[in-house]
Amino acid sequence: MGVLNITPDSFSDGGQLYRNQRVDVDAVLRRADKMLLEGADILDIGGESTRPGADRVSETEELYRVTVAVHAISERFDTIISVDSSNPVVMAESARLGAGLLNDVRGFSRDGALEAAAASGLALCVMHMQGQPDTMQMNPDYVDLIADINGFFEERVHTLRLAGIPQDHIILDPGFGFGKSAEHNFDMLARLRELVYQDMPLLVGLSRKSMINSVLERPTQDRLFASLALATMAVERGASIVRVHDVGATADALAMWHRTVRSDSR
Ligand code: 8Y4
């Protein structure tokens, strides 16, 4: 899954697709084309930054950013479009315009999100977050990290199924960096095999995240090699989908993992 941030203030790839209060549609299409040529199967489009301290975005503004990109990409490319949003209006409109996956870092917890997700008929990614984006990194605390996340998965799957969503439309995500210390994040990665509910597929986002900084002290743009190691370890430990900024480099790394697994099974 390749990341397409349609925001002016994205921490990782700031404001290249959104400038002067406008979505740069040509830039979005060029970036989408590049990621698809490099091997992305899914493009994740987001119009709201969840970084602590990021500017709030109005519904109208988020709807504009996301739908312009979804519409342009779905007209030109045959790919799965994921929409990174917690807003039910954005979810519904994106589904109408050709999205294939709804990716909600708030786990479909906002008023109306569950209903919009169910009505869309799309696949869903449900992510774990402790707290809210603005304060989640202040003092992340768990009695039992793995049990907490697995309990969250169980509760959300149960709730989504009651809303009429089939289990095979649901992807789970432990939410690296969302209300977790560096220690929590590395514990989650080490024990990723234990983060499951009924063998459902796992999506992880580790690309360029600040847990890398806790070891290497690198600015975001210099976190590629570390990100490749993290993506490879996640897939080795059972992740089905990795959300990344650097699609070509990650595809190369995972091709080596995949080839090695093939030899190991003979
Ligand atoms: C540098 C680069 C520092 C990126 C921080 C970040 C996830 C996600 C995000 C994730 C799913 C981010 C939308 C945060 N992370 N969706 N979204 N899983 N499903 N931060 O881990 O990339 S945004």
PDB file of C-alpha atoms and ligand atoms in Angstrom:
ATOM      1  CA  MET A   1       0.000   0.000   0.000  1.00  0.00           C
ATOM      2  CA  GLY A   2       1.509   3.313  -1.126  1.00  0.00           C
ATOM      3  CA  VAL A   3       0.794   6.525   0.788  1.00  0.00           C
ATOM      4  CA  LEU A   4      -0.622   9.585  -0.989  1.00  0.00           C
ATOM      5  CA  ASN A   5      -0.955  12.481   1.442  1.00  0.00           C
ATOM      6  CA  ILE A   6      -3.113  15.305   0.139  1.00  0.00           C
ATOM      7  CA  THR A   7      -2.147  17.689   2.944  1.00  0.00           C
ATOM      8  CA  PRO A   8      -0.109  20.891   3.171  1.00  0.00           C
ATOM      9  CA  ASP A   9       1.648  19.830   6.372  1.00  0.00           C
ATOM     10  CA  SER A  10       2.372  16.131   6.086  1.00  0.00           C
ATOM     11  CA  PHE A  11       5.317  15.313   8.327  1.00  0.00           C
ATOM     12  CA  SER A  12       6.767  12.779   5.907  1.00  0.00           C
ATOM     13  CA  ASP A  13       6.155  14.196   2.432  1.00  0.00           C
ATOM     14  CA  GLY A  14       5.020  17.728   3.106  1.00  0.00           C
ATOM     15  CA  GLY A  15       2.713  19.493   0.748  1.00  0.00           C
ATOM     16  CA  GLN A  16       3.803  18.145  -2.617  1.00  0.00           C
ATOM     17  CA  LEU A  17       0.330  17.144  -3.749  1.00  0.00           C
ATOM     18  CA  TYR A  18      -1.514  20.041  -2.117  1.00  0.00           C
ATOM     19  CA  ARG A  19      -0.289  23.596  -2.593  1.00  0.00           C
ATOM     20  CA  ASN A  20      -1.897  27.043  -2.512  1.00  0.00           C
ATOM     21  CA  GLN A  21      -5.119  25.529  -1.080  1.00  0.00           C
ATOM     22  CA  ARG A  22      -5.521  23.304  -4.142  1.00  0.00           C
ATOM     23  CA  VAL A  23      -5.068  19.621  -4.915  1.00  0.00           C
ATOM     24  CA  ASP A  24      -2.408  19.346  -7.637  1.00  0.00           C
ATOM     25  CA  VAL A  25      -4.199  16.670  -9.671  1.00  0.00           C
ATOM     26  CA  ASP A  26      -1.343  16.226 -12.153  1.00  0.00           C
ATOM     27  CA  ALA A  27       1.109  15.681  -9.298  1.00  0.00           C
ATOM     28  CA  VAL A  28      -1.300  13.186  -7.680  1.00  0.00           C
ATOM     29  CA  LEU A  29      -1.619  11.232 -10.931  1.00  0.00           C
ATOM     30  CA  ARG A  30       2.158  11.217 -11.519  1.00  0.00           C
ATOM     31  CA  ARG A  31       2.771   9.951  -7.986  1.00  0.00           C
ATOM     32  CA  ALA A  32       0.021   7.324  -8.322  1.00  0.00           C
ATOM     33  CA  ASP A  33       1.434   6.140 -11.660  1.00  0.00           C
ATOM     34  CA  LYS A  34       4.937   5.854 -10.194  1.00  0.00           C
ATOM     35  CA  MET A  35       3.771   3.874  -7.156  1.00  0.00           C
ATOM     36  CA  LEU A  36       1.755   1.494  -9.324  1.00  0.00           C
ATOM     37  CA  LEU A  37       4.705   0.913 -11.698  1.00  0.00           C
ATOM     38  CA  GLU A  38       6.863   0.222  -8.651  1.00  0.00           C
ATOM     39  CA  GLY A  39       4.475  -2.492  -7.498  1.00  0.00           C
ATOM     40  CA  ALA A  40       1.830  -0.987  -5.233  1.00  0.00           C
ATOM     41  CA  ASP A  41      -1.461  -2.920  -5.140  1.00  0.00           C
ATOM     42  CA  ILE A  42      -3.299  -0.290  -3.108  1.00  0.00           C
ATOM     43  CA  LEU A  43      -3.033   3.513  -2.894  1.00  0.00           C
ATOM     44  CA  ASP A  44      -3.995   5.111   0.438  1.00  0.00           C
ATOM     45  CA  ILE A  45      -5.357   8.632   0.010  1.00  0.00           C
ATOM     46  CA  GLY A  46      -5.606  10.911   3.024  1.00  0.00           C
ATOM     47  CA  GLY A  47      -6.632  14.550   3.439  1.00  0.00           C
ATOM     48  CA  GLU A  48      -6.376  14.952   7.211  1.00  0.00           C
ATOM     49  CA  SER A  49      -3.091  14.845   9.120  1.00  0.00           C
ATOM     50  CA  THR A  50      -3.294  12.825  12.350  1.00  0.00           C
ATOM     51  CA  ARG A  51       0.084  14.077  13.571  1.00  0.00           C
ATOM     52  CA  PRO A  52      -0.122  15.599  17.082  1.00  0.00           C
ATOM     53  CA  GLY A  53      -0.492  19.374  16.712  1.00  0.00           C
ATOM     54  CA  ALA A  54      -1.491  19.255  13.042  1.00  0.00           C
ATOM     55  CA  ASP A  55      -4.064  21.799  11.889  1.00  0.00           C
ATOM     56  CA  ARG A  56      -7.675  20.634  12.017  1.00  0.00           C
ATOM     57  CA  VAL A  57      -9.368  20.226   8.667  1.00  0.00           C
ATOM     58  CA  SER A  58     -13.027  21.032   8.044  1.00  0.00           C
ATOM     59  CA  GLU A  59     -15.300  18.373   6.584  1.00  0.00           C
ATOM     60  CA  THR A  60     -15.698  20.420   3.393  1.00  0.00           C
ATOM     61  CA  GLU A  61     -11.944  20.724   3.012  1.00  0.00           C
ATOM     62  CA  GLU A  62     -11.220  17.030   3.690  1.00  0.00           C
ATOM     63  CA  LEU A  63     -14.035  16.035   1.329  1.00  0.00           C
ATOM     64  CA  TYR A  64     -12.577  18.251  -1.415  1.00  0.00           C
ATOM     65  CA  ARG A  65      -9.000  16.947  -1.028  1.00  0.00           C
ATOM     66  CA  VAL A  66      -9.931  13.273  -0.916  1.00  0.00           C
ATOM     67  CA  THR A  67     -12.680  13.145  -3.521  1.00  0.00           C
ATOM     68  CA  VAL A  68     -10.698  15.056  -6.158  1.00  0.00           C
ATOM     69  CA  ALA A  69      -7.870  12.526  -5.798  1.00  0.00           C
ATOM     70  CA  VAL A  70     -10.136   9.442  -5.623  1.00  0.00           C
ATOM     71  CA  HIS A  71     -12.062  10.549  -8.693  1.00  0.00           C
ATOM     72  CA  ALA A  72      -8.943  11.327 -10.751  1.00  0.00           C
ATOM     73  CA  ILE A  73      -7.186   8.069  -9.838  1.00  0.00           C
ATOM     74  CA  SER A  74     -10.211   5.790 -10.279  1.00  0.00           C
ATOM     75  CA  GLU A  75     -10.858   7.210 -13.757  1.00  0.00           C
ATOM     76  CA  ARG A  76      -7.316   6.473 -14.951  1.00  0.00           C
ATOM     77  CA  PHE A  77      -5.943   3.508 -13.015  1.00  0.00           C
ATOM     78  CA  ASP A  78      -7.103  -0.005 -12.297  1.00  0.00           C
ATOM     79  CA  THR A  79      -6.073  -0.255  -8.657  1.00  0.00           C
ATOM     80  CA  ILE A  80      -7.527  -0.488  -5.192  1.00  0.00           C
ATOM     81  CA  ILE A  81      -8.072   2.973  -3.747  1.00  0.00           C
ATOM     82  CA  SER A  82      -7.962   3.162   0.018  1.00  0.00           C
ATOM     83  CA  VAL A  83      -9.365   6.219   1.762  1.00  0.00           C
ATOM     84  CA  ASP A  84      -7.720   7.291   5.017  1.00  0.00           C
ATOM     85  CA  SER A  85     -10.594   9.049   6.762  1.00  0.00           C
ATOM     86  CA  SER A  86     -12.697   8.908   9.923  1.00  0.00           C
ATOM     87  CA  ASN A  87     -15.460  11.038   8.424  1.00  0.00           C
ATOM     88  CA  PRO A  88     -18.675   9.255   7.335  1.00  0.00           C
ATOM     89  CA  VAL A  89     -19.429  11.809   4.605  1.00  0.00           C
ATOM     90  CA  VAL A  90     -15.950  11.359   3.124  1.00  0.00           C
ATOM     91  CA  MET A  91     -16.398   7.572   3.327  1.00  0.00           C
ATOM     92  CA  ALA A  92     -19.743   7.593   1.517  1.00  0.00           C
ATOM     93  CA  GLU A  93     -18.667   9.972  -1.234  1.00  0.00           C
ATOM     94  CA  SER A  94     -15.374   8.109  -1.782  1.00  0.00           C
ATOM     95  CA  ALA A  95     -17.241   4.815  -2.125  1.00  0.00           C
ATOM     96  CA  ARG A  96     -19.482   6.397  -4.768  1.00  0.00           C
ATOM     97  CA  LEU A  97     -16.406   7.615  -6.691  1.00  0.00           C
ATOM     98  CA  GLY A  98     -14.636   4.250  -6.837  1.00  0.00           C
ATOM     99  CA  ALA A  99     -12.768   3.636  -3.574  1.00  0.00           C
ATOM    100  CA  GLY A 100     -12.242  -0.008  -2.619  1.00  0.00           C
ATOM    101  CA  LEU A 101     -11.103   0.210   0.987  1.00  0.00           C
ATOM    102  CA  LEU A 102     -11.899   2.467   3.937  1.00  0.00           C
ATOM    103  CA  ASN A 103      -8.940   2.995   6.276  1.00  0.00           C
ATOM    104  CA  ASP A 104     -10.002   4.602   9.542  1.00  0.00           C
ATOM    105  CA  VAL A 105      -7.319   5.247  12.184  1.00  0.00           C
ATOM    106  CA  ARG A 106     -10.195   5.845  14.640  1.00  0.00           C
ATOM    107  CA  GLY A 107     -11.610   2.373  13.958  1.00  0.00           C
ATOM    108  CA  PHE A 108     -15.041   3.589  12.746  1.00  0.00           C
ATOM    109  CA  SER A 109     -15.766   5.114  16.147  1.00  0.00           C
ATOM    110  CA  ARG A 110     -17.143   8.502  15.068  1.00  0.00           C
ATOM    111  CA  ASP A 111     -20.903   9.073  14.940  1.00  0.00           C
ATOM    112  CA  GLY A 112     -22.213   7.623  11.694  1.00  0.00           C
ATOM    113  CA  ALA A 113     -18.908   6.009  10.638  1.00  0.00           C
ATOM    114  CA  LEU A 114     -20.074   2.441  11.267  1.00  0.00           C
ATOM    115  CA  GLU A 115     -23.264   3.038   9.289  1.00  0.00           C
ATOM    116  CA  ALA A 116     -21.418   4.707   6.405  1.00  0.00           C
ATOM    117  CA  ALA A 117     -18.874   1.886   6.308  1.00  0.00           C
ATOM    118  CA  ALA A 118     -21.590  -0.777   6.275  1.00  0.00           C
ATOM    119  CA  ALA A 119     -23.606   1.022   3.588  1.00  0.00           C
ATOM    120  CA  SER A 120     -20.505   1.367   1.376  1.00  0.00           C
ATOM    121  CA  GLY A 121     -20.105  -2.384   1.019  1.00  0.00           C
ATOM    122  CA  LEU A 122     -16.322  -1.835   0.923  1.00  0.00           C
ATOM    123  CA  ALA A 123     -13.465  -3.563   2.700  1.00  0.00           C
ATOM    124  CA  LEU A 124     -12.421  -1.865   5.936  1.00  0.00           C
ATOM    125  CA  CYS A 125      -9.178  -1.433   7.830  1.00  0.00           C
ATOM    126  CA  VAL A 126      -9.760  -1.040  11.564  1.00  0.00           C
ATOM    127  CA  MET A 127      -6.802   0.455  13.429  1.00  0.00           C
ATOM    128  CA  HIS A 128      -6.003   0.513  17.127  1.00  0.00           C
ATOM    129  CA  MET A 129      -5.222   3.865  18.741  1.00  0.00           C
ATOM    130  CA  GLN A 130      -4.908   4.700  22.439  1.00  0.00           C
ATOM    131  CA  GLY A 131      -6.327   8.190  23.061  1.00  0.00           C
ATOM    132  CA  GLN A 132      -6.745  10.913  20.452  1.00  0.00           C
ATOM    133  CA  PRO A 133      -4.186  12.213  17.923  1.00  0.00           C
ATOM    134  CA  ASP A 134      -3.460  15.444  19.801  1.00  0.00           C
ATOM    135  CA  THR A 135      -2.620  13.791  23.133  1.00  0.00           C
ATOM    136  CA  MET A 136      -1.951  10.120  22.351  1.00  0.00           C
ATOM    137  CA  GLN A 137       1.856  10.389  22.614  1.00  0.00           C
ATOM    138  CA  MET A 138       1.900  12.218  25.952  1.00  0.00           C
ATOM    139  CA  ASN A 139       1.900   9.174  28.229  1.00  0.00           C
ATOM    140  CA  PRO A 140       1.026   5.935  26.438  1.00  0.00           C
ATOM    141  CA  ASP A 141       0.363   3.279  29.057  1.00  0.00           C
ATOM    142  CA  TYR A 142      -0.750  -0.351  28.926  1.00  0.00           C
ATOM    143  CA  VAL A 143      -1.295  -3.041  31.537  1.00  0.00           C
ATOM    144  CA  ASP A 144      -0.834  -5.633  28.779  1.00  0.00           C
ATOM    145  CA  LEU A 145      -0.178  -4.206  25.317  1.00  0.00           C
ATOM    146  CA  ILE A 146      -0.845  -7.370  23.300  1.00  0.00           C
ATOM    147  CA  ALA A 147      -3.988  -8.272  25.264  1.00  0.00           C
ATOM    148  CA  ASP A 148      -5.278  -4.691  24.971  1.00  0.00           C
ATOM    149  CA  ILE A 149      -4.899  -4.660  21.184  1.00  0.00           C
ATOM    150  CA  ASN A 150      -6.331  -8.149  20.717  1.00  0.00           C
ATOM    151  CA  GLY A 151      -9.263  -7.172  22.949  1.00  0.00           C
ATOM    152  CA  PHE A 152      -9.818  -4.108  20.788  1.00  0.00           C
ATOM    153  CA  PHE A 153      -9.755  -6.267  17.624  1.00  0.00           C
ATOM    154  CA  GLU A 154     -12.320  -8.651  19.100  1.00  0.00           C
ATOM    155  CA  GLU A 155     -14.643  -5.827  20.205  1.00  0.00           C
ATOM    156  CA  ARG A 156     -14.437  -3.963  16.868  1.00  0.00           C
ATOM    157  CA  VAL A 157     -14.973  -7.087  14.755  1.00  0.00           C
ATOM    158  CA  HIS A 158     -17.991  -7.960  16.894  1.00  0.00           C
ATOM    159  CA  THR A 159     -19.426  -4.432  16.533  1.00  0.00           C
ATOM    160  CA  LEU A 160     -18.742  -4.262  12.780  1.00  0.00           C
ATOM    161  CA  ARG A 161     -20.389  -7.643  12.258  1.00  0.00           C
ATOM    162  CA  LEU A 162     -23.462  -6.502  14.187  1.00  0.00           C
ATOM    163  CA  ALA A 163     -23.618  -3.542  11.781  1.00  0.00           C
ATOM    164  CA  GLY A 164     -23.851  -6.039   8.925  1.00  0.00           C
ATOM    165  CA  ILE A 165     -20.248  -6.050   7.719  1.00  0.00           C
ATOM    166  CA  PRO A 166     -18.996  -9.500   6.667  1.00  0.00           C
ATOM    167  CA  GLN A 167     -15.890 -10.697   8.517  1.00  0.00           C
ATOM    168  CA  ASP A 168     -14.004 -11.242   5.265  1.00  0.00           C
ATOM    169  CA  HIS A 169     -14.294  -7.502   4.521  1.00  0.00           C
ATOM    170  CA  ILE A 170     -12.273  -6.578   7.616  1.00  0.00           C
ATOM    171  CA  ILE A 171      -8.515  -5.949   7.947  1.00  0.00           C
ATOM    172  CA  LEU A 172      -6.930  -5.339  11.359  1.00  0.00           C
ATOM    173  CA  ASP A 173      -4.091  -2.937  12.225  1.00  0.00           C
ATOM    174  CA  PRO A 174      -2.335  -2.571  15.615  1.00  0.00           C
ATOM    175  CA  GLY A 175      -1.608   1.109  14.870  1.00  0.00           C
ATOM    176  CA  PHE A 176       2.149   1.630  15.178  1.00  0.00           C
ATOM    177  CA  GLY A 177       2.828   5.077  16.644  1.00  0.00           C
ATOM    178  CA  PHE A 178      -0.772   5.746  17.674  1.00  0.00           C
ATOM    179  CA  GLY A 179      -0.641   6.058  21.472  1.00  0.00           C
ATOM    180  CA  LYS A 180       2.477   3.901  21.789  1.00  0.00           C
ATOM    181  CA  SER A 181       5.992   4.594  23.082  1.00  0.00           C
ATOM    182  CA  ALA A 182       9.013   3.412  21.074  1.00  0.00           C
ATOM    183  CA  GLU A 183       9.229   0.478  23.493  1.00  0.00           C
ATOM    184  CA  HIS A 184       5.567  -0.402  22.840  1.00  0.00           C
ATOM    185  CA  ASN A 185       6.104  -0.206  19.080  1.00  0.00           C
ATOM    186  CA  PHE A 186       9.137  -2.510  19.098  1.00  0.00           C
ATOM    187  CA  ASP A 187       7.363  -4.937  21.447  1.00  0.00           C
ATOM    188  CA  MET A 188       4.398  -4.990  19.045  1.00  0.00           C
ATOM    189  CA  LEU A 189       6.649  -5.717  16.087  1.00  0.00           C
ATOM    190  CA  ALA A 190       8.600  -8.429  17.926  1.00  0.00           C
ATOM    191  CA  ARG A 191       5.310 -10.088  18.949  1.00  0.00           C
ATOM    192  CA  LEU A 192       3.325  -9.324  15.798  1.00  0.00           C
ATOM    193  CA  ARG A 193       2.514 -13.041  15.354  1.00  0.00           C
ATOM    194  CA  GLU A 194       0.472 -12.838  18.562  1.00  0.00           C
ATOM    195  CA  LEU A 195      -1.566  -9.864  17.323  1.00  0.00           C
ATOM    196  CA  VAL A 196      -4.437 -11.650  15.636  1.00  0.00           C
ATOM    197  CA  TYR A 197      -8.122 -12.247  15.816  1.00  0.00           C
ATOM    198  CA  GLN A 198      -9.493 -15.334  14.058  1.00  0.00           C
ATOM    199  CA  ASP A 199      -6.683 -15.366  11.487  1.00  0.00           C
ATOM    200  CA  MET A 200      -7.872 -12.127   9.913  1.00  0.00           C
ATOM    201  CA  PRO A 201      -5.377 -10.209   7.729  1.00  0.00           C
ATOM    202  CA  LEU A 202      -3.116  -7.608   9.320  1.00  0.00           C
ATOM    203  CA  LEU A 203      -2.084  -4.265   7.847  1.00  0.00           C
ATOM    204  CA  VAL A 204       0.840  -2.358   9.379  1.00  0.00           C
ATOM    205  CA  GLY A 205       2.220   1.136   8.907  1.00  0.00           C
ATOM    206  CA  LEU A 206       5.847   1.480  10.014  1.00  0.00           C
ATOM    207  CA  SER A 207       7.260   3.558   7.170  1.00  0.00           C
ATOM    208  CA  ARG A 208       9.399   6.504   8.368  1.00  0.00           C
ATOM    209  CA  LYS A 209       7.735   6.506  11.787  1.00  0.00           C
ATOM    210  CA  SER A 210       9.366   8.067  14.823  1.00  0.00           C
ATOM    211  CA  MET A 211      10.147   4.705  16.479  1.00  0.00           C
ATOM    212  CA  ILE A 212      13.086   4.712  14.028  1.00  0.00           C
ATOM    213  CA  ASN A 213      14.209   7.993  15.545  1.00  0.00           C
ATOM    214  CA  SER A 214      14.395   6.394  18.988  1.00  0.00           C
ATOM    215  CA  VAL A 215      17.252   4.214  17.680  1.00  0.00           C
ATOM    216  CA  LEU A 216      18.887   6.248  14.917  1.00  0.00           C
ATOM    217  CA  GLU A 217      17.905   9.909  15.327  1.00  0.00           C
ATOM    218  CA  ARG A 218      17.161  10.594  11.691  1.00  0.00           C
ATOM    219  CA  PRO A 219      14.900  13.181  10.080  1.00  0.00           C
ATOM    220  CA  THR A 220      11.908  11.582   8.295  1.00  0.00           C
ATOM    221  CA  GLN A 221      13.435  11.770   4.828  1.00  0.00           C
ATOM    222  CA  ASP A 222      16.458   9.711   5.995  1.00  0.00           C
ATOM    223  CA  ARG A 223      14.496   6.781   7.409  1.00  0.00           C
ATOM    224  CA  LEU A 224      14.253   4.651   4.240  1.00  0.00           C
ATOM    225  CA  PHE A 225      16.730   1.872   5.076  1.00  0.00           C
ATOM    226  CA  ALA A 226      15.355   1.486   8.583  1.00  0.00           C
ATOM    227  CA  SER A 227      11.815   1.403   7.154  1.00  0.00           C
ATOM    228  CA  LEU A 228      12.782  -1.419   4.790  1.00  0.00           C
ATOM    229  CA  ALA A 229      14.056  -3.498   7.700  1.00  0.00           C
ATOM    230  CA  LEU A 230      10.840  -2.874   9.660  1.00  0.00           C
ATOM    231  CA  ALA A 231       8.587  -3.723   6.673  1.00  0.00           C
ATOM    232  CA  THR A 232      10.508  -6.954   6.050  1.00  0.00           C
ATOM    233  CA  MET A 233      10.269  -7.991   9.710  1.00  0.00           C
ATOM    234  CA  ALA A 234       6.542  -7.231   9.736  1.00  0.00           C
ATOM    235  CA  VAL A 235       5.883  -9.379   6.676  1.00  0.00           C
ATOM    236  CA  GLU A 236       8.090 -12.152   8.099  1.00  0.00           C
ATOM    237  CA  ARG A 237       5.859 -12.026  11.188  1.00  0.00           C
ATOM    238  CA  GLY A 238       2.639 -12.330   9.240  1.00  0.00           C
ATOM    239  CA  ALA A 239       1.584  -8.867   8.050  1.00  0.00           C
ATOM    240  CA  SER A 240      -0.454  -9.107   4.823  1.00  0.00           C
ATOM    241  CA  ILE A 241      -0.297  -5.445   3.818  1.00  0.00           C
ATOM    242  CA  VAL A 242       2.395  -2.842   4.527  1.00  0.00           C
ATOM    243  CA  ARG A 243       1.583   0.866   4.245  1.00  0.00           C
ATOM    244  CA  VAL A 244       4.711   2.626   2.916  1.00  0.00           C
ATOM    245  CA  HIS A 245       5.973   5.861   1.416  1.00  0.00           C
ATOM    246  CA  ASP A 246       8.733   4.200  -0.660  1.00  0.00           C
ATOM    247  CA  VAL A 247       6.996   1.600  -2.810  1.00  0.00           C
ATOM    248  CA  GLY A 248       9.822   0.559  -5.177  1.00  0.00           C
ATOM    249  CA  ALA A 249      12.418   0.088  -2.458  1.00  0.00           C
ATOM    250  CA  THR A 250       9.959  -1.853  -0.280  1.00  0.00           C
ATOM    251  CA  ALA A 251       8.961  -4.079  -3.207  1.00  0.00           C
ATOM    252  CA  ASP A 252      12.661  -4.950  -3.743  1.00  0.00           C
ATOM    253  CA  ALA A 253      13.147  -5.802  -0.076  1.00  0.00           C
ATOM    254  CA  LEU A 254      10.002  -7.931   0.021  1.00  0.00           C
ATOM    255  CA  ALA A 255      10.967  -9.710  -3.218  1.00  0.00           C
ATOM    256  CA  MET A 256      14.090 -10.948  -1.400  1.00  0.00           C
ATOM    257  CA  TRP A 257      12.013 -12.072   1.568  1.00  0.00           C
ATOM    258  CA  HIS A 258       9.560 -13.821  -0.741  1.00  0.00           C
ATOM    259  CA  ARG A 259      12.258 -15.619  -2.727  1.00  0.00           C
ATOM    260  CA  THR A 260      13.860 -16.805   0.494  1.00  0.00           C
ATOM    261  CA  VAL A 261      10.577 -18.162   1.836  1.00  0.00           C
ATOM    262  CA  ARG A 262      10.192 -20.147  -1.382  1.00  0.00           C
ATOM    263  CA  SER A 263      13.562 -21.838  -0.857  1.00  0.00           C
ATOM    264  CA  ASP A 264      12.783 -22.475   2.787  1.00  0.00           C
ATOM    265  CA  SER A 265       9.588 -24.376   1.944  1.00  0.00           C
ATOM    266  CA  ARG A 266      11.289 -26.898  -0.395  1.00  0.00           C
TER     267      ARG A 266
HETATM  268  C1  8Y4 B   1       6.846   9.891   9.614  1.00  0.00           C
HETATM  269  C2  8Y4 B   1       6.086   9.334   8.648  1.00  0.00           C
HETATM  270  C3  8Y4 B   1       6.323  10.059  10.871  1.00  0.00           C
HETATM  271  C4  8Y4 B   1       4.796   8.976   8.906  1.00  0.00           C
HETATM  272  C5  8Y4 B   1       5.023   9.702  11.128  1.00  0.00           C
HETATM  273  C6  8Y4 B   1       4.264   9.180  10.156  1.00  0.00           C
HETATM  274  C7  8Y4 B   1      -1.213   4.448   9.690  1.00  0.00           C
HETATM  275  C8  8Y4 B   1      -2.344   4.801   8.954  1.00  0.00           C
HETATM  276  C9  8Y4 B   1      -1.126   6.545   9.283  1.00  0.00           C
HETATM  277  C10 8Y4 B   1      -1.045   3.100  10.104  1.00  0.00           C
HETATM  278  C11 8Y4 B   1      -3.126   2.645   8.981  1.00  0.00           C
HETATM  279  C12 8Y4 B   1       2.058   8.235   9.718  1.00  0.00           C
HETATM  280  C13 8Y4 B   1      -3.265   6.889   8.002  1.00  0.00           C
HETATM  281  C14 8Y4 B   1       0.742   8.277  10.364  1.00  0.00           C
HETATM  282  N1  8Y4 B   1      -0.454   5.572   9.878  1.00  0.00           N
HETATM  283  N2  8Y4 B   1      -3.299   3.915   8.593  1.00  0.00           N
HETATM  284  N3  8Y4 B   1      -2.280   6.128   8.704  1.00  0.00           N
HETATM  285  N4  8Y4 B   1      -2.050   2.234   9.720  1.00  0.00           N
HETATM  286  N5  8Y4 B   1      -4.046   1.720   8.656  1.00  0.00           N
HETATM  287  N6  8Y4 B   1       2.954   8.871  10.460  1.00  0.00           N
HETATM  288  O1  8Y4 B   1      -0.099   2.705  10.790  1.00  0.00           O
HETATM  289  O2  8Y4 B   1       2.267   7.711   8.660  1.00  0.00           O
HETATM  290  S1  8Y4 B   1      -0.638   8.217   9.249  1.00  0.00           S
END
